[in-house]
Coordinates of C-alpha atoms and ligand atoms in Angstrom, one line a residue:
M1 CA 176.1 40.0 116.6
R2 CA 179.5 39.6 116.2
V3 CA 181.9 42.8 116.0
L4 CA 183.4 42.5 112.8
E5 CA 186.9 42.8 112.9
S6 CA 189.5 45.5 110.8
R7 CA 192.6 44.3 109.1
I8 CA 193.4 48.1 108.3
D9 CA 196.9 49.5 109.5
T10 CA 196.1 53.0 109.9
G11 CA 199.7 53.3 109.7
S12 CA 200.4 52.3 106.6
A13 CA 201.6 54.2 103.3
R14 CA 198.8 53.4 101.1
Y15 CA 196.3 54.4 103.9
A16 CA 197.7 57.9 104.2
E17 CA 198.1 58.1 100.5
N18 CA 193.8 57.6 100.2
R19 CA 193.6 59.7 103.0
I20 CA 195.3 62.3 101.2
A21 CA 193.4 61.9 98.2
Y22 CA 189.9 61.5 99.9
E23 CA 190.2 64.8 101.4
A24 CA 191.7 66.6 98.1
L25 CA 187.6 64.9 97.2
L26 CA 186.3 66.3 99.6
S27 CA 187.5 69.6 99.5
T28 CA 186.2 69.8 96.7
L29 CA 182.7 68.9 97.5
G30 CA 182.9 71.9 99.9
E31 CA 183.6 74.0 97.3
R32 CA 181.2 73.1 95.2
Q33 CA 178.6 73.1 98.5
Q34 CA 179.4 76.5 98.8
W35 CA 179.3 77.7 95.2
A36 CA 175.6 76.1 94.8
I37 CA 175.4 78.1 97.9
E38 CA 176.4 81.8 96.8
G39 CA 178.2 81.5 93.4
G40 CA 177.5 81.9 90.4
A41 CA 177.7 84.8 87.6
G42 CA 175.9 88.0 89.3
R43 CA 175.0 85.9 92.1
A44 CA 176.6 88.4 94.6
R45 CA 174.1 91.1 93.4
S46 CA 171.2 89.4 93.3
I47 CA 171.7 88.1 97.1
E48 CA 172.6 92.1 98.4
R49 CA 169.3 92.5 96.6
H50 CA 167.9 90.4 98.5
L51 CA 168.5 91.3 101.9
S52 CA 168.4 95.0 101.0
R53 CA 164.4 94.2 100.3
G54 CA 164.3 92.9 103.9
K55 CA 164.0 89.6 102.7
I56 CA 165.9 86.5 104.2
L57 CA 167.7 84.0 102.3
V58 CA 166.4 80.7 101.7
R59 CA 168.7 78.4 104.1
D60 CA 168.2 80.7 106.7
R61 CA 164.3 80.7 106.5
I62 CA 164.7 76.8 107.0
D63 CA 166.6 77.3 110.1
L64 CA 164.0 79.4 111.8
V65 CA 161.3 77.1 110.6
I66 CA 163.1 73.8 112.3
D67 CA 163.2 72.8 115.7
D68 CA 166.4 74.5 117.0
G69 CA 169.3 72.6 117.6
T70 CA 167.9 69.9 115.0
P71 CA 169.6 69.1 111.3
F72 CA 168.4 69.4 107.8
L73 CA 169.0 66.9 105.9
E74 CA 169.5 68.7 102.7
L75 CA 168.8 66.6 99.5
S76 CA 170.8 67.4 95.7
T77 CA 172.7 70.3 96.6
L78 CA 173.9 70.2 93.7
A79 CA 171.8 69.9 91.2
G80 CA 172.0 72.1 87.8
Y81 CA 175.6 71.9 88.7
G82 CA 177.9 72.3 85.6
Q83 CA 174.9 72.9 83.1
Y84 CA 173.1 75.5 81.9
D85 CA 176.3 77.9 81.5
D86 CA 176.7 77.4 85.6
G87 CA 174.1 79.4 85.6
A88 CA 171.6 77.2 88.2
P89 CA 173.6 76.9 91.2
G90 CA 171.5 74.4 93.3
A91 CA 168.8 74.3 90.5
G92 CA 167.4 77.6 92.6
I93 CA 165.8 75.4 95.0
V94 CA 166.6 73.9 98.5
T95 CA 164.6 70.8 99.4
G96 CA 165.4 68.4 102.4
I97 CA 164.0 67.1 105.1
G98 CA 163.9 69.1 108.4
L99 CA 162.0 68.4 112.0
V100 CA 159.1 70.6 112.9
H101 CA 157.8 70.4 116.5
G102 CA 159.5 66.4 115.9
V103 CA 157.6 65.5 113.0
P104 CA 159.3 65.0 109.6
Y105 CA 158.4 67.6 106.8
V106 CA 159.6 67.8 103.3
F107 CA 160.5 71.1 102.4
V108 CA 160.3 72.4 99.1
A109 CA 162.4 76.4 99.1
N110 CA 162.7 78.8 96.3
D111 CA 166.0 80.3 96.6
A112 CA 165.0 83.8 94.9
T113 CA 168.9 84.7 94.6
V114 CA 168.9 82.4 91.3
K115 CA 167.2 83.6 88.0
G116 CA 164.4 85.2 90.2
G117 CA 163.3 81.6 91.8
S118 CA 162.0 80.3 88.4
L119 CA 162.0 76.8 87.5
L120 CA 164.5 75.6 85.1
P121 CA 164.1 71.8 83.9
V122 CA 165.9 70.4 86.9
S123 CA 164.5 72.2 89.4
I124 CA 161.4 70.9 88.8
K125 CA 162.8 67.4 89.1
K126 CA 164.1 68.5 92.3
H127 CA 160.9 69.7 93.2
V128 CA 158.7 66.7 92.3
R129 CA 161.4 64.0 93.6
A130 CA 160.9 65.8 97.0
Q131 CA 157.6 65.4 96.6
D132 CA 158.0 61.7 95.7
I133 CA 160.1 61.3 98.7
A134 CA 157.4 62.7 101.0
L135 CA 154.8 60.5 99.1
E136 CA 156.8 57.2 99.9
N137 CA 157.5 58.1 103.2
E138 CA 154.0 59.5 104.2
L139 CA 155.2 63.0 105.1
G140 CA 153.9 66.8 104.9
V141 CA 155.7 69.3 102.5
I142 CA 156.3 72.6 104.2
Y143 CA 156.7 75.0 100.8
L144 CA 158.8 78.4 101.1
V145 CA 157.2 80.1 98.0
D146 CA 159.3 82.7 96.2
S147 CA 159.2 82.2 92.5
G148 CA 159.2 83.6 88.8
G149 CA 157.0 80.4 88.1
A150 CA 158.3 78.2 84.7
F151 CA 161.7 79.7 83.1
L152 CA 160.0 81.1 80.6
P153 CA 163.1 80.7 77.8
L154 CA 163.2 76.6 78.1
Q155 CA 159.1 76.5 78.3
D156 CA 158.9 73.1 76.7
D157 CA 160.9 71.3 78.7
I158 CA 159.5 72.2 82.1
F159 CA 155.5 73.1 81.1
P160 CA 153.3 70.4 78.9
D161 CA 155.3 66.6 79.9
K162 CA 154.5 64.1 82.6
D163 CA 156.9 65.1 85.8
H164 CA 156.6 68.7 84.6
F165 CA 155.1 71.7 86.3
G166 CA 151.4 69.9 85.8
G167 CA 153.0 66.9 87.2
S168 CA 153.7 68.8 90.9
F169 CA 150.7 69.7 91.0
Y170 CA 149.0 66.4 90.3
R171 CA 151.3 65.7 93.2
Q172 CA 150.8 67.9 95.5
A173 CA 146.8 67.2 95.7
R174 CA 147.6 64.0 95.6
L175 CA 149.6 64.1 98.5
S176 CA 147.0 66.5 100.5
A177 CA 144.4 63.9 99.6
R178 CA 146.8 60.8 101.4
G179 CA 146.4 63.6 105.1
L180 CA 150.0 64.8 104.0
P181 CA 149.7 68.3 105.3
Q182 CA 150.6 70.9 102.1
L183 CA 151.6 74.4 104.1
S184 CA 152.6 77.3 102.4
V185 CA 154.3 80.8 103.1
V186 CA 154.4 83.0 100.1
L187 CA 157.6 85.2 100.4
G188 CA 157.7 86.2 96.5
G189 CA 155.6 86.9 93.4
C190 CA 154.0 83.6 92.7
T191 CA 152.6 84.2 89.1
A192 CA 150.4 82.0 86.6
G193 CA 151.6 78.2 87.2
G194 CA 153.5 79.6 90.7
A195 CA 149.7 80.5 91.5
Y196 CA 148.8 77.0 92.4
V197 CA 151.9 76.3 94.8
P198 CA 149.7 78.3 97.4
A199 CA 146.8 77.7 95.8
L200 CA 146.6 74.4 96.1
S201 CA 147.8 74.1 99.6
D202 CA 146.1 73.2 103.3
E203 CA 147.1 76.4 104.8
V204 CA 148.6 79.7 103.2
I205 CA 150.6 82.3 104.7
M206 CA 151.4 85.3 103.1
V207 CA 153.6 88.0 104.4
D208 CA 153.0 91.9 103.4
G209 CA 154.9 93.5 101.5
I210 CA 156.6 90.6 99.6
G211 CA 154.5 88.0 98.7
R212 CA 152.5 88.3 96.0
I213 CA 149.9 85.4 93.9
F214 CA 148.1 86.2 90.6
L215 CA 147.3 84.5 87.8
G216 CA 148.5 87.1 85.8
G217 CA 150.9 89.9 87.0
P218 CA 150.3 93.4 86.0
P219 CA 151.9 93.5 82.7
I220 CA 149.6 90.8 81.1
V221 CA 146.8 92.4 82.5
K222 CA 147.6 95.5 80.8
A223 CA 147.7 93.7 77.4
A224 CA 144.9 91.9 77.7
L225 CA 142.4 94.3 79.6
G226 CA 143.7 97.5 79.6
E227 CA 144.1 97.8 83.5
I228 CA 146.8 99.7 85.1
I229 CA 147.3 98.2 88.5
E230 CA 150.3 98.2 91.1
P231 CA 150.8 94.6 92.5
D232 CA 149.9 94.4 95.7
D233 CA 146.3 95.8 94.7
L234 CA 146.1 92.5 92.4
G235 CA 147.4 90.3 94.2
G236 CA 149.3 91.0 97.4
A237 CA 149.3 89.7 100.8
V238 CA 145.9 92.3 102.2
L239 CA 143.9 91.6 99.1
H240 CA 144.3 87.7 99.4
T241 CA 143.9 87.6 102.8
H242 CA 140.8 90.0 103.5
T243 CA 139.5 89.8 100.5
S244 CA 140.1 86.7 97.8
G245 CA 140.6 84.1 100.8
V246 CA 143.5 82.7 98.6
S247 CA 145.3 83.0 101.4
D248 CA 144.3 82.0 105.4
Y249 CA 147.1 83.6 107.1
L250 CA 148.6 87.6 106.9
A251 CA 152.2 87.8 108.4
D252 CA 153.4 91.5 109.2
A253 CA 156.9 90.1 108.4
E254 CA 158.9 86.9 107.4
R255 CA 159.5 85.9 111.2
E256 CA 155.5 86.4 111.7
A257 CA 155.1 84.2 109.0
Y258 CA 157.7 81.0 110.2
G259 CA 156.4 81.2 114.0
K260 CA 152.5 81.1 112.6
L261 CA 153.7 78.2 110.2
R262 CA 154.8 76.1 113.6
E263 CA 151.5 76.8 115.1
I264 CA 149.7 75.1 112.2
C265 CA 152.3 72.4 112.2
A266 CA 151.5 71.7 116.2
T267 CA 147.7 70.8 114.8
T268 CA 148.7 68.7 111.6
N269 CA 148.6 65.4 113.7
Q270 CA 151.3 63.8 112.5
R271 CA 153.5 60.9 113.4
R272 CA 156.8 62.4 114.9
I273 CA 160.2 60.9 113.8
T274 CA 160.5 58.9 117.6
D275 CA 156.9 57.1 117.3
R276 CA 158.1 53.6 116.2
Q277 CA 155.6 51.3 114.7
G278 CA 155.7 47.9 115.8
W279 CA 157.1 46.3 112.3
A280 CA 160.5 48.0 112.6
S281 CA 162.9 46.3 114.7
F282 CA 164.7 49.2 117.3
V283 CA 167.0 48.7 120.5
A284 CA 169.2 51.8 121.2
P285 CA 171.6 53.4 119.4
E286 CA 175.4 52.8 119.8
P287 CA 178.6 54.4 117.6
P288 CA 180.2 52.2 115.7
A289 CA 183.2 50.5 116.9
F290 CA 185.7 51.6 114.4
D291 CA 186.2 55.7 113.7
P292 CA 183.8 56.4 110.0
A293 CA 186.5 59.1 109.4
E294 CA 188.8 55.7 108.7
I295 CA 186.9 55.4 105.7
Y296 CA 188.5 57.9 103.9
G297 CA 192.2 56.3 104.0
I298 CA 190.3 52.6 103.2
V299 CA 188.5 54.2 99.6
S300 CA 191.3 53.5 97.4
A301 CA 192.6 56.4 95.7
D302 CA 193.3 54.1 92.8
D303 CA 189.8 53.1 91.7
R304 CA 191.5 50.1 90.2
I305 CA 192.5 48.9 93.7
P306 CA 189.6 46.7 95.6
F307 CA 188.6 47.5 99.2
E308 CA 186.7 45.4 101.3
A309 CA 183.0 46.1 102.0
N310 CA 183.6 44.7 105.5
E311 CA 186.1 47.9 106.4
I312 CA 183.1 49.9 105.5
I313 CA 180.2 48.3 107.0
A314 CA 182.4 47.9 110.5
R315 CA 182.5 51.8 110.1
L316 CA 178.6 52.3 109.8
V317 CA 177.0 50.0 111.6
D318 CA 175.9 50.1 115.4
G319 CA 179.0 48.7 117.6
S320 CA 180.7 47.5 114.2
R321 CA 178.9 44.7 115.0
F322 CA 177.2 42.2 111.6
S323 CA 175.8 39.2 111.8
P324 CA 176.9 37.8 107.9
F325 CA 174.6 35.4 105.5
K326 CA 176.4 32.8 103.8
P327 CA 179.7 33.7 104.4
E328 CA 181.2 31.3 102.8
W329 CA 179.3 31.2 99.2
G330 CA 179.3 33.6 96.6
E331 CA 181.6 35.9 99.0
S332 CA 182.0 38.9 96.0
I333 CA 179.1 40.1 98.0
V334 CA 178.6 40.3 101.5
C335 CA 175.0 40.1 103.0
G336 CA 174.1 40.0 106.7
F337 CA 172.0 42.1 109.4
A338 CA 173.3 44.6 111.5
R339 CA 172.0 48.0 112.9
V340 CA 172.1 51.5 112.5
W341 CA 170.9 54.0 114.6
G342 CA 169.2 51.4 116.4
H343 CA 166.9 50.3 113.5
L344 CA 167.6 46.6 112.1
V345 CA 168.9 46.4 108.4
G346 CA 169.8 44.0 105.8
V347 CA 173.0 45.1 104.3
I348 CA 173.9 43.7 100.8
A349 CA 177.7 45.5 100.3
N350 CA 179.6 44.1 97.2
D351 CA 182.9 42.6 97.2
G352 CA 184.0 43.0 93.4
I353 CA 181.8 41.7 90.3
I354 CA 179.0 39.6 90.7
F355 CA 179.5 36.0 90.1
S356 CA 176.2 33.7 89.8
E357 CA 176.5 32.6 93.2
S358 CA 176.4 36.0 95.0
A359 CA 173.6 37.2 92.4
L360 CA 171.6 33.8 94.3
K361 CA 173.3 34.8 97.6
A362 CA 171.7 38.1 97.1
T363 CA 168.7 37.3 96.0
H364 CA 168.2 34.2 98.9
F365 CA 169.2 37.3 101.2
I366 CA 166.2 40.1 99.9
E367 CA 163.3 37.3 100.2
L368 CA 164.7 36.6 103.9
C369 CA 164.6 40.5 104.5
E370 CA 161.3 40.3 103.0
Q371 CA 160.0 37.7 104.5
R372 CA 161.5 39.1 108.2
R373 CA 160.1 42.6 107.2
V374 CA 163.8 44.0 107.1
P375 CA 164.6 47.5 105.9
L376 CA 167.7 46.7 103.3
L377 CA 170.7 48.9 102.5
F378 CA 172.7 48.4 99.9
L379 CA 176.0 49.3 99.5
Q380 CA 177.5 49.4 95.8
N381 CA 180.6 48.9 94.8
T382 CA 180.9 46.6 91.7
S383 CA 181.9 46.7 87.8
G384 CA 178.8 44.4 87.2
Y385 CA 178.0 40.9 86.8
M386 CA 180.7 38.5 85.5
V387 CA 180.9 38.2 81.7
G388 CA 182.6 35.2 80.0
R389 CA 181.8 31.6 78.3
D390 CA 182.2 30.2 81.9
S391 CA 180.1 32.6 83.3
E392 CA 177.5 32.6 80.5
A393 CA 177.5 29.0 80.6
G394 CA 176.7 29.0 84.7
G395 CA 173.7 30.7 83.6
I396 CA 175.1 34.6 84.6
A397 CA 171.9 35.9 82.4
K398 CA 169.2 34.4 84.9
N399 CA 170.8 34.3 88.4
G400 CA 171.5 38.2 87.9
A401 CA 168.0 38.5 86.6
K402 CA 166.8 36.8 89.9
M403 CA 168.7 39.5 91.7
V404 CA 167.2 42.3 89.9
S405 CA 163.8 40.8 90.3
A406 CA 163.5 40.3 94.0
V407 CA 164.9 43.5 94.2
A408 CA 162.1 45.2 92.0
N409 CA 159.6 43.5 94.1
A410 CA 161.2 43.8 97.6
T411 CA 158.4 45.5 99.7
V412 CA 160.4 46.6 102.5
P413 CA 162.0 50.0 102.6
K414 CA 165.2 50.0 100.3
Y415 CA 168.4 52.3 100.4
T416 CA 171.3 53.0 98.6
V417 CA 174.5 54.1 98.9
L418 CA 177.3 54.8 96.1
T419 CA 180.5 54.0 97.2
G420 CA 182.1 53.2 94.8
G421 CA 181.7 52.2 91.1
S422 CA 178.2 52.1 89.6
Y423 CA 178.9 49.8 86.5
G424 CA 176.5 47.7 84.0
A425 CA 173.8 46.0 85.6
G426 CA 175.3 46.0 88.4
N427 CA 173.3 49.3 89.0
Y428 CA 170.1 47.7 88.9
G429 CA 170.7 44.2 90.9
M430 CA 172.0 46.6 93.9
C431 CA 169.5 48.7 93.8
G432 CA 170.0 51.7 91.5
R433 CA 167.6 55.1 91.4
G434 CA 165.3 53.4 88.5
F435 CA 164.8 50.4 90.9
N436 CA 163.2 53.2 93.4
P437 CA 165.0 53.1 96.8
R438 CA 163.8 55.0 99.3
F439 CA 167.1 57.6 99.1
L440 CA 170.5 57.0 97.7
F441 CA 173.0 58.8 98.0
A442 CA 176.4 59.0 96.5
W443 CA 180.1 59.1 97.9
P444 CA 182.1 61.7 96.3
N445 CA 184.5 58.9 94.8
S446 CA 182.0 57.2 93.2
R447 CA 181.4 57.1 89.4
I448 CA 178.2 55.3 87.6
A449 CA 177.9 54.2 83.7
T450 CA 177.4 51.6 81.6
M451 CA 180.5 50.1 81.9
A452 CA 184.0 51.7 82.8
S453 CA 185.7 53.9 80.8
E454 CA 188.8 51.5 79.7
T455 CA 186.2 48.7 78.8
A456 CA 184.1 51.9 77.1
Q457 CA 187.5 52.9 74.8
T458 CA 187.9 48.9 73.8
V459 CA 184.3 48.1 72.9
L460 CA 183.4 51.0 71.3
V461 CA 186.8 51.7 69.4
D462 CA 186.2 47.8 68.0
I463 CA 182.5 49.0 66.9
R464 CA 183.8 52.0 64.9
L465 CA 186.7 49.9 63.2
A466 CA 184.1 47.5 62.6
G467 CA 181.5 49.9 60.4
M468 CA 184.7 51.4 59.0
K469 CA 185.1 48.0 57.0
G470 CA 187.6 47.7 54.7
Q471 CA 189.3 51.5 55.3
E472 CA 192.8 52.2 56.4
T473 CA 193.1 53.6 59.4
T474 CA 196.1 54.7 61.5
E475 CA 197.2 54.2 65.1
E476 CA 196.9 57.3 65.4
Q477 CA 193.0 57.6 64.2
V478 CA 192.6 55.0 67.1
A479 CA 194.0 56.6 69.7
A480 CA 192.4 59.4 68.5
L481 CA 188.8 57.4 68.9
R482 CA 189.6 56.2 72.2
A483 CA 190.0 59.0 73.6
E484 CA 186.8 60.6 72.2
V485 CA 185.5 57.4 74.3
A486 CA 187.6 58.2 77.6
E487 CA 186.6 62.2 77.3
Q488 CA 182.9 60.9 77.4
Y489 CA 183.0 58.2 79.4
D490 CA 185.5 60.0 82.1
T491 CA 183.3 63.2 82.1
Q492 CA 179.8 61.3 82.3
S493 CA 180.5 58.8 85.0
D494 CA 181.5 61.9 87.2
P495 CA 179.3 61.9 90.6
Y496 CA 179.4 65.9 89.6
Y497 CA 177.5 65.0 86.5
A498 CA 175.3 62.3 88.0
T499 CA 174.1 64.6 90.8
S500 CA 173.7 67.3 88.8
R501 CA 171.3 65.6 87.3
L502 CA 169.2 63.8 89.8
W503 CA 170.5 60.7 89.1
D504 CA 170.8 60.7 93.3
D505 CA 169.7 62.7 96.1
G506 CA 173.3 64.1 97.1
L507 CA 176.1 63.6 97.4
I508 CA 177.8 62.9 101.1
D509 CA 180.4 63.0 103.0
P510 CA 181.2 59.1 104.1
I511 CA 181.5 60.3 107.2
D512 CA 177.6 61.5 107.2
T513 CA 176.0 58.3 105.9
R514 CA 175.3 56.8 109.3
D515 CA 173.5 59.7 110.1
A516 CA 171.5 60.5 106.8
L517 CA 170.6 56.6 107.0
G518 CA 169.5 56.7 110.5
L519 CA 167.3 60.0 109.3
C520 CA 165.9 57.6 106.8
L521 CA 164.8 54.7 108.6
G522 CA 163.5 56.6 111.4
I523 CA 161.1 58.4 108.7
A524 CA 160.1 54.7 107.9
A525 CA 159.5 53.1 110.9
R526 CA 157.2 55.7 112.2
Q527 CA 155.2 54.4 108.7
D528 CA 152.8 51.4 109.1
E529 CA 154.2 48.5 107.7
P530 CA 154.4 48.3 104.0
A531 CA 152.1 45.6 102.4
P532 CA 154.2 42.7 102.2
G533 CA 155.0 40.8 98.8
P534 CA 154.5 37.4 98.5
G535 CA 156.9 35.7 101.6
L536 CA 158.5 33.3 99.7
V537 CA 162.0 32.0 100.3
Y538 CA 163.6 29.7 97.4
R539 CA 166.6 28.0 98.5
M540 CA 169.2 29.1 95.3
Ligands
COA601 N1 161.4 83.1 83.3 C1 162.8 83.5 82.9 N2 163.6 83.8 83.5 C2 163.2 84.8 85.1 C3 161.8 84.1 85.3 C4 161.0 83.4 84.9 N3 159.6 83.3 84.6 N4 161.5 85.2 86.5 C5 162.2 85.6 86.6 N5 163.4 85.4 85.5 C6 164.9 86.3 86.0 C7 165.0 87.3 85.8 O1 164.5 87.4 83.8 C8 166.2 88.3 86.0 O2 166.9 87.7 85.4 P1 168.3 88.1 85.4 O3 169.2 88.4 87.0 O4 169.2 87.3 84.5 O5 168.3 90.1 84.6 C9 166.1 87.6 87.4 O6 165.4 86.0 87.3 C10 165.7 88.5 88.3 O7 163.6 88.3 88.3 P2 163.7 90.3 88.3 O8 162.8 90.9 88.1 O9 164.9 91.3 88.3 O10 163.3 90.1 90.2 P3 162.9 90.7 91.1 O11 162.8 89.7 92.5 O12 162.0 92.3 90.8 O13 161.0 90.5 90.6 C11 159.6 88.1 90.4 C12 160.8 88.4 90.8 C13 159.9 86.7 90.0 C14 158.5 88.6 90.5 C15 159.7 88.5 88.4 O14 160.7 88.4 88.1 C16 158.5 88.0 88.0 O15 157.5 88.5 87.8 N6 158.8 87.1 87.3 C17 158.0 86.9 85.5 C18 157.1 85.7 86.6 C19 156.0 85.3 85.0 O16 155.2 85.8 84.4 N7 155.9 83.6 85.8 C20 155.5 82.9 84.9 C21 155.5 81.5 85.2 S1 154.5 80.6 84.3

């Protein structure tokens, strides 16, 4: 494969301006992530109380479980950001992927310093998303349970619906049935629904003095039966390990429990991250020839100024080597083969608006990757499909639909990174959330909406004015309408609005993208070949 050339002048004023603007974005990201880790009203007091009980903080717990010196890919750190009166940092739950004896596991760990680890609607969404990742990528799940269960004031948004609390238990039972280990360490209260996380696990460790499991806590038991009983006598670690058998192992302290958990993991007989299967093409990895940190100076500070897809690809893929497909045709989409951490991928990256030719080229390329069993990597940066008389007459609706259909039906692993705009049906054709990429990461400069704010202002104001037929409107009224729409679109297309609602699996620093994708591709490469689709290639 040929090494891509770069036309970036790292000494130019524009590069310097972009870089300064990007560094500001990263500092905001860092501050907000730190807020998720330790911020929020009353959180300092709550963290202090947690520590004073001799309990370990949630991220330190995970560190004690995973292999020394290995990273943890934390997902959706900013879930819940800006919601619930800023009262749910990180949604009170940490999810992600870490290695135990070289085997990747999904972690679902409650953060008891946020609302007692109880689950708000967005926490359930995060919990369920982690389980869906486990199912598709065939990973065991480690639950570090320290939770007050359903966040009771919002019980109608948590309890009854398909992907609510019940859906998480449904998933847990089915994951176990698929042979994917479900392992729990109980480090706090597991009341009512919360009791089913350990109860549905394959193996359970309870930590004496802090872990408790009961279907009804002491107040309920008193009200219902008149029994007055201490929490440990009702559902403590000794009772459940010695008498009820709800728990399999008793640990005197947290650290002992994590040692036992690692011992259990050594017996689960799961594939390691290095156990690659024959279908996944792999060679020794090499770093990109261009410094990934140059992405900061390439991404335009002004999102109306485009930046080239090839410049981004050159800073993500091994050796900056890229074999482009149909480079002279449908140029607003760049397609081609490359490697990320040694894994062969088919890259599809936007270079502007999607025209009919670019849509057809992408469709053809998806079919090639599907036939050759090559995972797909989508780099989204588009304002969507081209509109207008010529475009419609050229059949953009049906050509765009071919691309959407090819993406929906591709059975190879798919990964998406929002490197810029994700607007309109461009979000669909480029494998947005609705098209089930295995992972979807977004950069802090990204934007996601049905259309760009300026376009929405024109469209919505026109619609509103048409609805006010016959009424006099002043310029001020029109300006006020525009401002109202701008406010809505600017707020809702903000990447923090998106990540708060789990429209992605997390905002990441561009320079971490390659490592995150490398882990995700490695996880898929240890699985058997995904069952192929029809495997036809129609020349478009
Ligand atoms: N719903 C809503 N809020 C909850 C909650 C729940 N299920 N569980 C805990 N919280 C809140 C508390 O109100 C408290 O809020 P505050 O900081 O604003 O005062 C905070 O979480 C910490 O709870 P607290 O009881 O002070 O902490 P603790 O460490 O002493 O006890 C629990 C933690 C989880 C054992 C205890 O809060 C509890 O038993 N909660 C209720 C469990 C329950 O019945 N769940 C039903 C699930 S279906």
